[in-house]
PDB file of C-alpha atoms in Angstrom:
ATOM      1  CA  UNK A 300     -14.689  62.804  74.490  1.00 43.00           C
ATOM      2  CA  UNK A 301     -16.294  63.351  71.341  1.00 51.00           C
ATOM      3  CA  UNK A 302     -17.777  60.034  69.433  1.00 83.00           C
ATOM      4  CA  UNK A 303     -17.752  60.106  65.584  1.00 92.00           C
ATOM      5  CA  UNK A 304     -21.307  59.110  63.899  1.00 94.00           C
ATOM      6  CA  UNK A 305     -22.006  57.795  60.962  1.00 94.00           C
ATOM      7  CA  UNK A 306     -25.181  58.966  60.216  1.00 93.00           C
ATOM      8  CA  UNK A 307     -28.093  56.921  58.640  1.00 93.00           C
ATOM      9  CA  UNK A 308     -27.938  58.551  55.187  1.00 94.00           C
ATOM     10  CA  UNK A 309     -24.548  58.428  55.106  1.00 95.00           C
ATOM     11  CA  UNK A 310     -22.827  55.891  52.980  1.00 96.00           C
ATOM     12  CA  UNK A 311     -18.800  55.476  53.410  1.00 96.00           C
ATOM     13  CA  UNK A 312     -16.957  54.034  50.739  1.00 96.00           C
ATOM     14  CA  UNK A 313     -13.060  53.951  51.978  1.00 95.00           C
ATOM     15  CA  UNK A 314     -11.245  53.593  54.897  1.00 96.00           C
ATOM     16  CA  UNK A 315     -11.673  54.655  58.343  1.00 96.00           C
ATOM     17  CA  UNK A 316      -9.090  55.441  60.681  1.00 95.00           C
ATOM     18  CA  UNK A 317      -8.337  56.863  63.710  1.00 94.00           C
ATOM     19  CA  UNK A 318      -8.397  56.473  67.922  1.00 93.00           C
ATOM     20  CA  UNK A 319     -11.675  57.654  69.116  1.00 92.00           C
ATOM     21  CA  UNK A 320     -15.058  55.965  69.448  1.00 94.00           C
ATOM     22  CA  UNK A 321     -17.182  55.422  66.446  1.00 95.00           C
ATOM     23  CA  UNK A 322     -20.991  54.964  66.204  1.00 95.00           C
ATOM     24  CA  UNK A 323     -22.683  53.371  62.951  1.00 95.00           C
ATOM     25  CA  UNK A 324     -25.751  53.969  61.975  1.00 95.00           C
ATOM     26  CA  UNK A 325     -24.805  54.093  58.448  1.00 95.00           C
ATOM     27  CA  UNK A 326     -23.356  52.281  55.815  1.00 96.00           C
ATOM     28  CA  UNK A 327     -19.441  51.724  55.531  1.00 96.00           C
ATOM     29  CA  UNK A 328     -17.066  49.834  52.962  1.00 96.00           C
ATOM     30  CA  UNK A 329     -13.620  48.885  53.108  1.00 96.00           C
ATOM     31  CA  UNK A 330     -11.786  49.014  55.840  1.00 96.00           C
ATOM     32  CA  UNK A 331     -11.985  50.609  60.074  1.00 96.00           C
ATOM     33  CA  UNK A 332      -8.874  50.700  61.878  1.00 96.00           C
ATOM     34  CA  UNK A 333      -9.557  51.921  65.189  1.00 94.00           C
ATOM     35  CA  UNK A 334      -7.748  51.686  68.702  1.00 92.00           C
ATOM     36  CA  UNK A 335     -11.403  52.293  70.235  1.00 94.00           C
ATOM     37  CA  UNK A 336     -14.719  51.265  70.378  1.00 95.00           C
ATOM     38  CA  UNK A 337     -16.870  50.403  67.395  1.00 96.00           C
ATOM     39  CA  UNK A 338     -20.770  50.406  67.836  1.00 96.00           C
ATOM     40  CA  UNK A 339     -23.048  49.384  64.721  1.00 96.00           C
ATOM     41  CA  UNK A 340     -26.307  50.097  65.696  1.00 96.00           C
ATOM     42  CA  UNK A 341     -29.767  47.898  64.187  1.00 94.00           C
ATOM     43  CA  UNK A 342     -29.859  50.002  61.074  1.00 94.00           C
ATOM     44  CA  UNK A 343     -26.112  50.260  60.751  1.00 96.00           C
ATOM     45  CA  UNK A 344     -24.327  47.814  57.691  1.00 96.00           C
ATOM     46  CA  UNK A 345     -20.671  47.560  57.763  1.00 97.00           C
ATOM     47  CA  UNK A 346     -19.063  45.258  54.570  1.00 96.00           C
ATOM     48  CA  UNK A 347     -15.810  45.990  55.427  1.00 95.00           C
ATOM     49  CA  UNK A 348     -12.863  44.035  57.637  1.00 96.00           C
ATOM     50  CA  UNK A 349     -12.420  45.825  61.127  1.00 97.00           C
ATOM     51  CA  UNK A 350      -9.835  46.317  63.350  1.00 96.00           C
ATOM     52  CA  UNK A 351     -10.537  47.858  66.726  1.00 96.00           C
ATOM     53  CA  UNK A 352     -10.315  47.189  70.860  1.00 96.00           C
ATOM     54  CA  UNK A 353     -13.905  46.031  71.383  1.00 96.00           C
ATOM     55  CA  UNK A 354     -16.757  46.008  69.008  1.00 96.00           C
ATOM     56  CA  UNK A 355     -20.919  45.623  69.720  1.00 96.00           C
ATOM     57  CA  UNK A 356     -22.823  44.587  66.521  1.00 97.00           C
ATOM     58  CA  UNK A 357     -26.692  45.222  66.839  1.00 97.00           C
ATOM     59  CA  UNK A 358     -26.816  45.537  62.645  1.00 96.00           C
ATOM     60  CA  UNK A 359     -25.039  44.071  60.354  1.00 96.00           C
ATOM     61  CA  UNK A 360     -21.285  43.076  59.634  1.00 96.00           C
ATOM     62  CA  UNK A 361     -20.264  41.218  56.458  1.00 96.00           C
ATOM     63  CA  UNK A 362     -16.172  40.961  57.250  1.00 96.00           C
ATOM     64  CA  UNK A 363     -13.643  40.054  59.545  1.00 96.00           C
ATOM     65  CA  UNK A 364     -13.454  41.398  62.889  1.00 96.00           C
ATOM     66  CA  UNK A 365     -10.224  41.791  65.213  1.00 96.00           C
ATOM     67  CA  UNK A 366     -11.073  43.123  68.371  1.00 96.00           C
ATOM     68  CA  UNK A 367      -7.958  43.989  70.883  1.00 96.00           C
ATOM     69  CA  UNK A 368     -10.510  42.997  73.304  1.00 95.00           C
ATOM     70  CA  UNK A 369     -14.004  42.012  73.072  1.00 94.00           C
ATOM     71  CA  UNK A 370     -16.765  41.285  70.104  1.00 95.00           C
ATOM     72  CA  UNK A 371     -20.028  41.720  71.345  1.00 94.00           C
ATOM     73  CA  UNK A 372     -22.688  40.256  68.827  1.00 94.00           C
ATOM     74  CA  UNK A 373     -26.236  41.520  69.959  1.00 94.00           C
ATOM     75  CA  UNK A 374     -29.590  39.994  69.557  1.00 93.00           C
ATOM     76  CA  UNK A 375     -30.770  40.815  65.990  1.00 91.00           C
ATOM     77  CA  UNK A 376     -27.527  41.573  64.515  1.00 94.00           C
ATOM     78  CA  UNK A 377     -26.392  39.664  61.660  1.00 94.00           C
ATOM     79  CA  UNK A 378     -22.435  38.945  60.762  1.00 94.00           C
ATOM     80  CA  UNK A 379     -20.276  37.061  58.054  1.00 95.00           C
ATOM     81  CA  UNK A 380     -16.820  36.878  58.414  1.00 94.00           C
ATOM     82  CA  UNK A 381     -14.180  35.678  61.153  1.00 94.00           C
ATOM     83  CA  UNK A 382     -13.835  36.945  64.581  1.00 94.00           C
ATOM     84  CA  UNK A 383     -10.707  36.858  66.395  1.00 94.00           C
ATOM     85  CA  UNK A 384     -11.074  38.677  70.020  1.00 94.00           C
ATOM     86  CA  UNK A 385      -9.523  37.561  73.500  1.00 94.00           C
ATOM     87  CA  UNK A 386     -13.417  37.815  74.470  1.00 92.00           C
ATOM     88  CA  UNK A 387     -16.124  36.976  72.205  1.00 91.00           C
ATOM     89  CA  UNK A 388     -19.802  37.021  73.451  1.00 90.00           C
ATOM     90  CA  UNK A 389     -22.837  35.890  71.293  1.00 91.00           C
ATOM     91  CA  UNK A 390     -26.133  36.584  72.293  1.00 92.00           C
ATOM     92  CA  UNK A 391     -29.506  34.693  72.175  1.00 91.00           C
ATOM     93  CA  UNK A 392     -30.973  35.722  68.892  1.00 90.00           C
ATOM     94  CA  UNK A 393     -27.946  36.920  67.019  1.00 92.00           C
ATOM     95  CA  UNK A 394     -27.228  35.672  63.663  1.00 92.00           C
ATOM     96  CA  UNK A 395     -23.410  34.205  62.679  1.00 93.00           C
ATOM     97  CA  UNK A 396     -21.559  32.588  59.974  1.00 92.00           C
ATOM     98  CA  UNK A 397     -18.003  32.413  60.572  1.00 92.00           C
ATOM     99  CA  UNK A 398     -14.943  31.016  62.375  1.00 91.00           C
ATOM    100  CA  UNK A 399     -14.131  32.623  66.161  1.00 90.00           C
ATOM    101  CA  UNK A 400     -10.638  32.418  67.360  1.00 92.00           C
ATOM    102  CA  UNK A 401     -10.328  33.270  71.400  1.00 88.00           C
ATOM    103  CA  UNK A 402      -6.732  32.429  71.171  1.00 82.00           C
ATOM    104  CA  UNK A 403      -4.590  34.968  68.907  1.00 59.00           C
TER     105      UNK A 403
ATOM    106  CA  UNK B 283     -18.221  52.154  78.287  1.00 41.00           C
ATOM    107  CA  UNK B 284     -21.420  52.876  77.332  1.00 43.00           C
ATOM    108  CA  UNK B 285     -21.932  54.889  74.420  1.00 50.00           C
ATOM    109  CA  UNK B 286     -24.596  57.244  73.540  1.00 45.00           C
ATOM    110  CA  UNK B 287     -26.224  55.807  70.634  1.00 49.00           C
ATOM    111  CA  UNK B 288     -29.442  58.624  70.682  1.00 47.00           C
ATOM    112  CA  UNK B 289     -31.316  58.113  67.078  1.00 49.00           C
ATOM    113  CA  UNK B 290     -31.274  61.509  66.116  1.00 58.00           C
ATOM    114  CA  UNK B 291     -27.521  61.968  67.002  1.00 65.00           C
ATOM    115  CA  UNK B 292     -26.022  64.473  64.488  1.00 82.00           C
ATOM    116  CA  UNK B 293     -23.415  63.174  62.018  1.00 90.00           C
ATOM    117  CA  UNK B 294     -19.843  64.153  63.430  1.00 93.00           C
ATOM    118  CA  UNK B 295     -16.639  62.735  62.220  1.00 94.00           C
ATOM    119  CA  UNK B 296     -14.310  63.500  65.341  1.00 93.00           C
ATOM    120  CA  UNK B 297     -10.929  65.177  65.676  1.00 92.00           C
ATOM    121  CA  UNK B 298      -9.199  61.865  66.101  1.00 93.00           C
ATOM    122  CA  UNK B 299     -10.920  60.382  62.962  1.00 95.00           C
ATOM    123  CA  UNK B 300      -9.518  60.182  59.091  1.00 96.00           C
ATOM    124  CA  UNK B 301     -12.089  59.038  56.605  1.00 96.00           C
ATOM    125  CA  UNK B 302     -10.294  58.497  52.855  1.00 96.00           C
ATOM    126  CA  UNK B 303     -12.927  57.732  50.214  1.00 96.00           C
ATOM    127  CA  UNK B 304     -16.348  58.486  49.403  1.00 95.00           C
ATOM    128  CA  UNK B 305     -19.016  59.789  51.770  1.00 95.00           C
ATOM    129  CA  UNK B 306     -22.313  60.071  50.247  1.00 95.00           C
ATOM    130  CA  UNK B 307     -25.514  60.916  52.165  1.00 94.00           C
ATOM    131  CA  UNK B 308     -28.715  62.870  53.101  1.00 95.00           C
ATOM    132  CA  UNK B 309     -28.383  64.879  56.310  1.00 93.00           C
ATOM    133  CA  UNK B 310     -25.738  67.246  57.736  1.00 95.00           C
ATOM    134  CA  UNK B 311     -21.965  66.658  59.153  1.00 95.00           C
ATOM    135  CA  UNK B 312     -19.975  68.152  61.301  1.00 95.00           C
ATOM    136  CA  UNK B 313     -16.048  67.383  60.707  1.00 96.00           C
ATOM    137  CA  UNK B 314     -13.520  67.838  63.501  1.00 95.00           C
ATOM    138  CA  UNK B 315     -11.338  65.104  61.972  1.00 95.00           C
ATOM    139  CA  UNK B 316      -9.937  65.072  58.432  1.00 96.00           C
ATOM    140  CA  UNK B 317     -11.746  63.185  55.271  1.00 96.00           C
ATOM    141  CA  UNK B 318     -10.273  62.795  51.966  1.00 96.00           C
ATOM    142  CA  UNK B 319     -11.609  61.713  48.743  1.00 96.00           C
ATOM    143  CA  UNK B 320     -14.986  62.930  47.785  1.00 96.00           C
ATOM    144  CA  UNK B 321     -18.281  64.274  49.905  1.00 96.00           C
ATOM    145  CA  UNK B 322     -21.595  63.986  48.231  1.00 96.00           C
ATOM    146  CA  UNK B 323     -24.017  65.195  50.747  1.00 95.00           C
ATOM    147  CA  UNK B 324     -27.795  66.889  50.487  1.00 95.00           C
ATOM    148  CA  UNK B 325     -27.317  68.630  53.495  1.00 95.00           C
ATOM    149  CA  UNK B 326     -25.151  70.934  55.569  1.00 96.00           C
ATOM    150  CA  UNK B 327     -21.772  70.521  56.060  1.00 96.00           C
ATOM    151  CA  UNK B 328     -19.713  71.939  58.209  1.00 96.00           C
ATOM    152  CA  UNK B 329     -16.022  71.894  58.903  1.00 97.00           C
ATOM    153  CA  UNK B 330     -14.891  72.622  62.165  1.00 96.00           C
ATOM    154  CA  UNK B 331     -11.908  75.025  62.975  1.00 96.00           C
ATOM    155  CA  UNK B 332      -9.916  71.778  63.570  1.00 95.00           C
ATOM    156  CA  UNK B 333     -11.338  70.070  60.514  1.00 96.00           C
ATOM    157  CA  UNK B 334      -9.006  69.161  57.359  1.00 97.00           C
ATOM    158  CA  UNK B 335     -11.124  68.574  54.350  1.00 97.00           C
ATOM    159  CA  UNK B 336      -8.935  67.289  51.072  1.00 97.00           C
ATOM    160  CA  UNK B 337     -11.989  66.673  48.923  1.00 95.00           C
ATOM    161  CA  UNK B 338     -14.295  67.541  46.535  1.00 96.00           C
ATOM    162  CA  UNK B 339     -17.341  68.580  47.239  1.00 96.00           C
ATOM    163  CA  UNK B 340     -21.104  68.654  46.307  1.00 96.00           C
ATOM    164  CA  UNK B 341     -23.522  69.897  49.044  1.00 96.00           C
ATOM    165  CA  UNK B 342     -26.506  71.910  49.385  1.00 96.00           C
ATOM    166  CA  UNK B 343     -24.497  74.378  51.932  1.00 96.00           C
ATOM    167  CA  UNK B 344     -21.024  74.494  53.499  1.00 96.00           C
ATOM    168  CA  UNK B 345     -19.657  76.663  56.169  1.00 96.00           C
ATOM    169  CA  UNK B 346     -15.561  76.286  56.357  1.00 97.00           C
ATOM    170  CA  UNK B 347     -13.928  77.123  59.821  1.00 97.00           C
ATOM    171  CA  UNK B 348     -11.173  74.554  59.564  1.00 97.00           C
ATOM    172  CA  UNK B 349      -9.432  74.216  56.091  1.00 97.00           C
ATOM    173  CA  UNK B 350     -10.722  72.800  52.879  1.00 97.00           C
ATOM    174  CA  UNK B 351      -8.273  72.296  49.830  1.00 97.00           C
ATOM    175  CA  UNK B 352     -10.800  70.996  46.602  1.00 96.00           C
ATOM    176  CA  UNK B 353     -13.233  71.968  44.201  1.00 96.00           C
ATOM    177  CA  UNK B 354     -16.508  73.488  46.679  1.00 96.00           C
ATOM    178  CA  UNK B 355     -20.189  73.302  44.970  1.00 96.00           C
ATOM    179  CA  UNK B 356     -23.342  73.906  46.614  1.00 95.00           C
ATOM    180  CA  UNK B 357     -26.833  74.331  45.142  1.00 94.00           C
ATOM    181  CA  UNK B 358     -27.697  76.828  48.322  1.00 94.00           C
ATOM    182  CA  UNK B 359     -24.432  78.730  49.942  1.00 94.00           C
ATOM    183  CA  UNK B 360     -20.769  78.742  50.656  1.00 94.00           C
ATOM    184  CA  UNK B 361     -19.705  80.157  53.801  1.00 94.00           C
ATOM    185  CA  UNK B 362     -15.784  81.066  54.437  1.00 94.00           C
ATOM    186  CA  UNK B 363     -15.314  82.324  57.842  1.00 95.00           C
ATOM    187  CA  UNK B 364     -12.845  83.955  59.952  1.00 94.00           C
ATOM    188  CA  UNK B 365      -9.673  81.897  60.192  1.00 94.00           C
ATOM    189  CA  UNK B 366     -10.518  79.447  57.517  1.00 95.00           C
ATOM    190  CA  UNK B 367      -8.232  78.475  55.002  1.00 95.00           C
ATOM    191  CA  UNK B 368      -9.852  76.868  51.360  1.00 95.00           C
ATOM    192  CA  UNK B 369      -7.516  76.459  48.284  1.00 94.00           C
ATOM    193  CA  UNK B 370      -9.599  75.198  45.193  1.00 94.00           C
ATOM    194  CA  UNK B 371     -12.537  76.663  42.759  1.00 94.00           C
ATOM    195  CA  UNK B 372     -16.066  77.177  44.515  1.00 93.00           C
ATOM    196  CA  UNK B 373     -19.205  77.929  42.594  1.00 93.00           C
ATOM    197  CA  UNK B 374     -22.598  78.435  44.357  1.00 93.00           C
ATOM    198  CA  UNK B 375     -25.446  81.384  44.549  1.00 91.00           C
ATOM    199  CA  UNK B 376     -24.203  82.360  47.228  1.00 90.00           C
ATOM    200  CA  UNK B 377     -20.810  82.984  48.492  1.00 91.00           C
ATOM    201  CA  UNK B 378     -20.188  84.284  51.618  1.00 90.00           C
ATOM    202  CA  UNK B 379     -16.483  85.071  52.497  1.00 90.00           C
ATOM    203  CA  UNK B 380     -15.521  86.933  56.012  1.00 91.00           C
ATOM    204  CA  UNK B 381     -12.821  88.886  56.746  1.00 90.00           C
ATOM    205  CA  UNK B 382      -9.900  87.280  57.897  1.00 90.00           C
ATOM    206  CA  UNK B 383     -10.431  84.426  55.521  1.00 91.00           C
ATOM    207  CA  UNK B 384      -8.127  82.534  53.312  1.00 90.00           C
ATOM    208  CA  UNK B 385      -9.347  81.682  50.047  1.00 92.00           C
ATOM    209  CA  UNK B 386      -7.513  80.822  46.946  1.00 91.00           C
ATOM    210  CA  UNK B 387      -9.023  79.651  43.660  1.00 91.00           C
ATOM    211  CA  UNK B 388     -11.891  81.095  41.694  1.00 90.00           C
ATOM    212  CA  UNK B 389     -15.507  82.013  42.237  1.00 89.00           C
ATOM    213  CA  UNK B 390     -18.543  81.588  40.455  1.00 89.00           C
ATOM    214  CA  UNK B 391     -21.743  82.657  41.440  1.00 86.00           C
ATOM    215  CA  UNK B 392     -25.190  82.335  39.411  1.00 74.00           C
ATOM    216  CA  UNK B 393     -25.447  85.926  39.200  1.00 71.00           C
ATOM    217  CA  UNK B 394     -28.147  88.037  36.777  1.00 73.00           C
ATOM    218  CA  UNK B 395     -25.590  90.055  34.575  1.00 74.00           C
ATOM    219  CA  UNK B 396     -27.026  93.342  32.734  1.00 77.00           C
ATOM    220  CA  UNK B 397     -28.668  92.845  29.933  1.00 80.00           C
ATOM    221  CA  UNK B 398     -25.812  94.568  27.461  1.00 80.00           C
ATOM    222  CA  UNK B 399     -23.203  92.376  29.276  1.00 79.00           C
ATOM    223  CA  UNK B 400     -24.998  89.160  28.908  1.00 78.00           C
ATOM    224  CA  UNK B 401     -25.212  89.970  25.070  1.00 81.00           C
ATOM    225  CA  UNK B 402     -21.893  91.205  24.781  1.00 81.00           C
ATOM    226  CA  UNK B 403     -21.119  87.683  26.126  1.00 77.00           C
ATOM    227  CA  UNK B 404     -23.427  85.736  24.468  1.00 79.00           C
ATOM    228  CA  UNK B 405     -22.238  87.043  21.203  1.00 80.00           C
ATOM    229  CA  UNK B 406     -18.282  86.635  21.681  1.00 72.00           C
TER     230      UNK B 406
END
């Protein structure tokens, strides 16, 4: 299945929606609906409120997350906002200001 | 699960993707999907035969397979290929339209016009 990039240059001011996987190594603003998987890579900065099944942060999120099914907040990623996932995991090293909600 | 997240990967907005808003950036695109709004790009853009563009936009080169409805400019080329459907104005040095193409809207090329013309012109 073909992933959707978001190139390093590129900067996306809008909203993204859609049902296949989505890479970020760009910038994005606004809003990402997705029914897939979200991966923002070390460079990648999303500002922008996300909804999506599961989500890996290794850059930077300023927003709030809903994940279907699981947040994944890497080592050296940085994000502000609230999470609300079923599955949440937080590794050593990763940066977070926010509320996390497991329940709803 | 795993998704390959290769550095150099190429810039593609997929077929299942809709992007509405600005896109600005510095390297080339590929959409399969459908953006609309407004593409700023120094690079090469490229919409796919299953690409739907509604935008305006500003690149160095674009080569339409899918459908684009907006205003086109590029400092280097416009390419309109077989099966390819674009409804607005397009300006560019070059503009390169194949047969079988559907194009609508006006072109304007940088284009050396004889010297009596250009007067002519230049006068009225």
């Amino acid at each position: 299945m073909a992933n959707t990039v978001i190139g390093s240059t590129i900067v996306i001011d809008g909203e993204i929606t859609g049902d296949e996987d989505l890479v970020i190594l760009g910038t994005v603003k606004g809003q990402i609906s997705l029914r897939e998987n979200i991966v923002v890579e070390r460079d990648g900065v999303v500002e922008a409120n996300v909804e999506t099944a599961t989500i890996t942060v290794h850059g930077s999120v300023t927003g709030d997350i809903q994940a279907t099914d699981r947040a994944e907040l890497r080592a050296e990623c940085r994000v502000v906002g609230d999470i609300r996932a079923p599955r949440i995991l937080i590794a050593d090293g990763a940066s977070f200001k926010g509320n996390v909600d497991m329940d709803g | 699960m795993a998704i390959s997240t290769a550095p150099d990967a190429p810039c593609v907005i997929g077929n299942q993707i809709t992007i509405r808003g600005t896109l600005v950036g510095e390297e080339d695109l590929l959409v399969e999907g459908r953006v609309e709004g407004a593409v700023t790009l120094a690079g090469h853009l490229t919409v796919a035969t299953q690409g739907i563009v509604e935008a305006n936009l500003d690149v160095d080169s674009v080569e339409v397979r899918g459908e684009v409805v907006g205003d086109i400019s590029a400092t280097r080329s416009i390419t309109i290929h077989q099966g390819a459907r674009v409804r607005g104005n397009i300006s560019a040095p070059r503009v390169i339209v194949h047969d079988g193409a559907g194009f609508r809207g006006s072109v304007a090329m940088t284009v050396d016009l004889p010297e009596d013309l250009a007067k002519a012109l230049a006068r009225s």
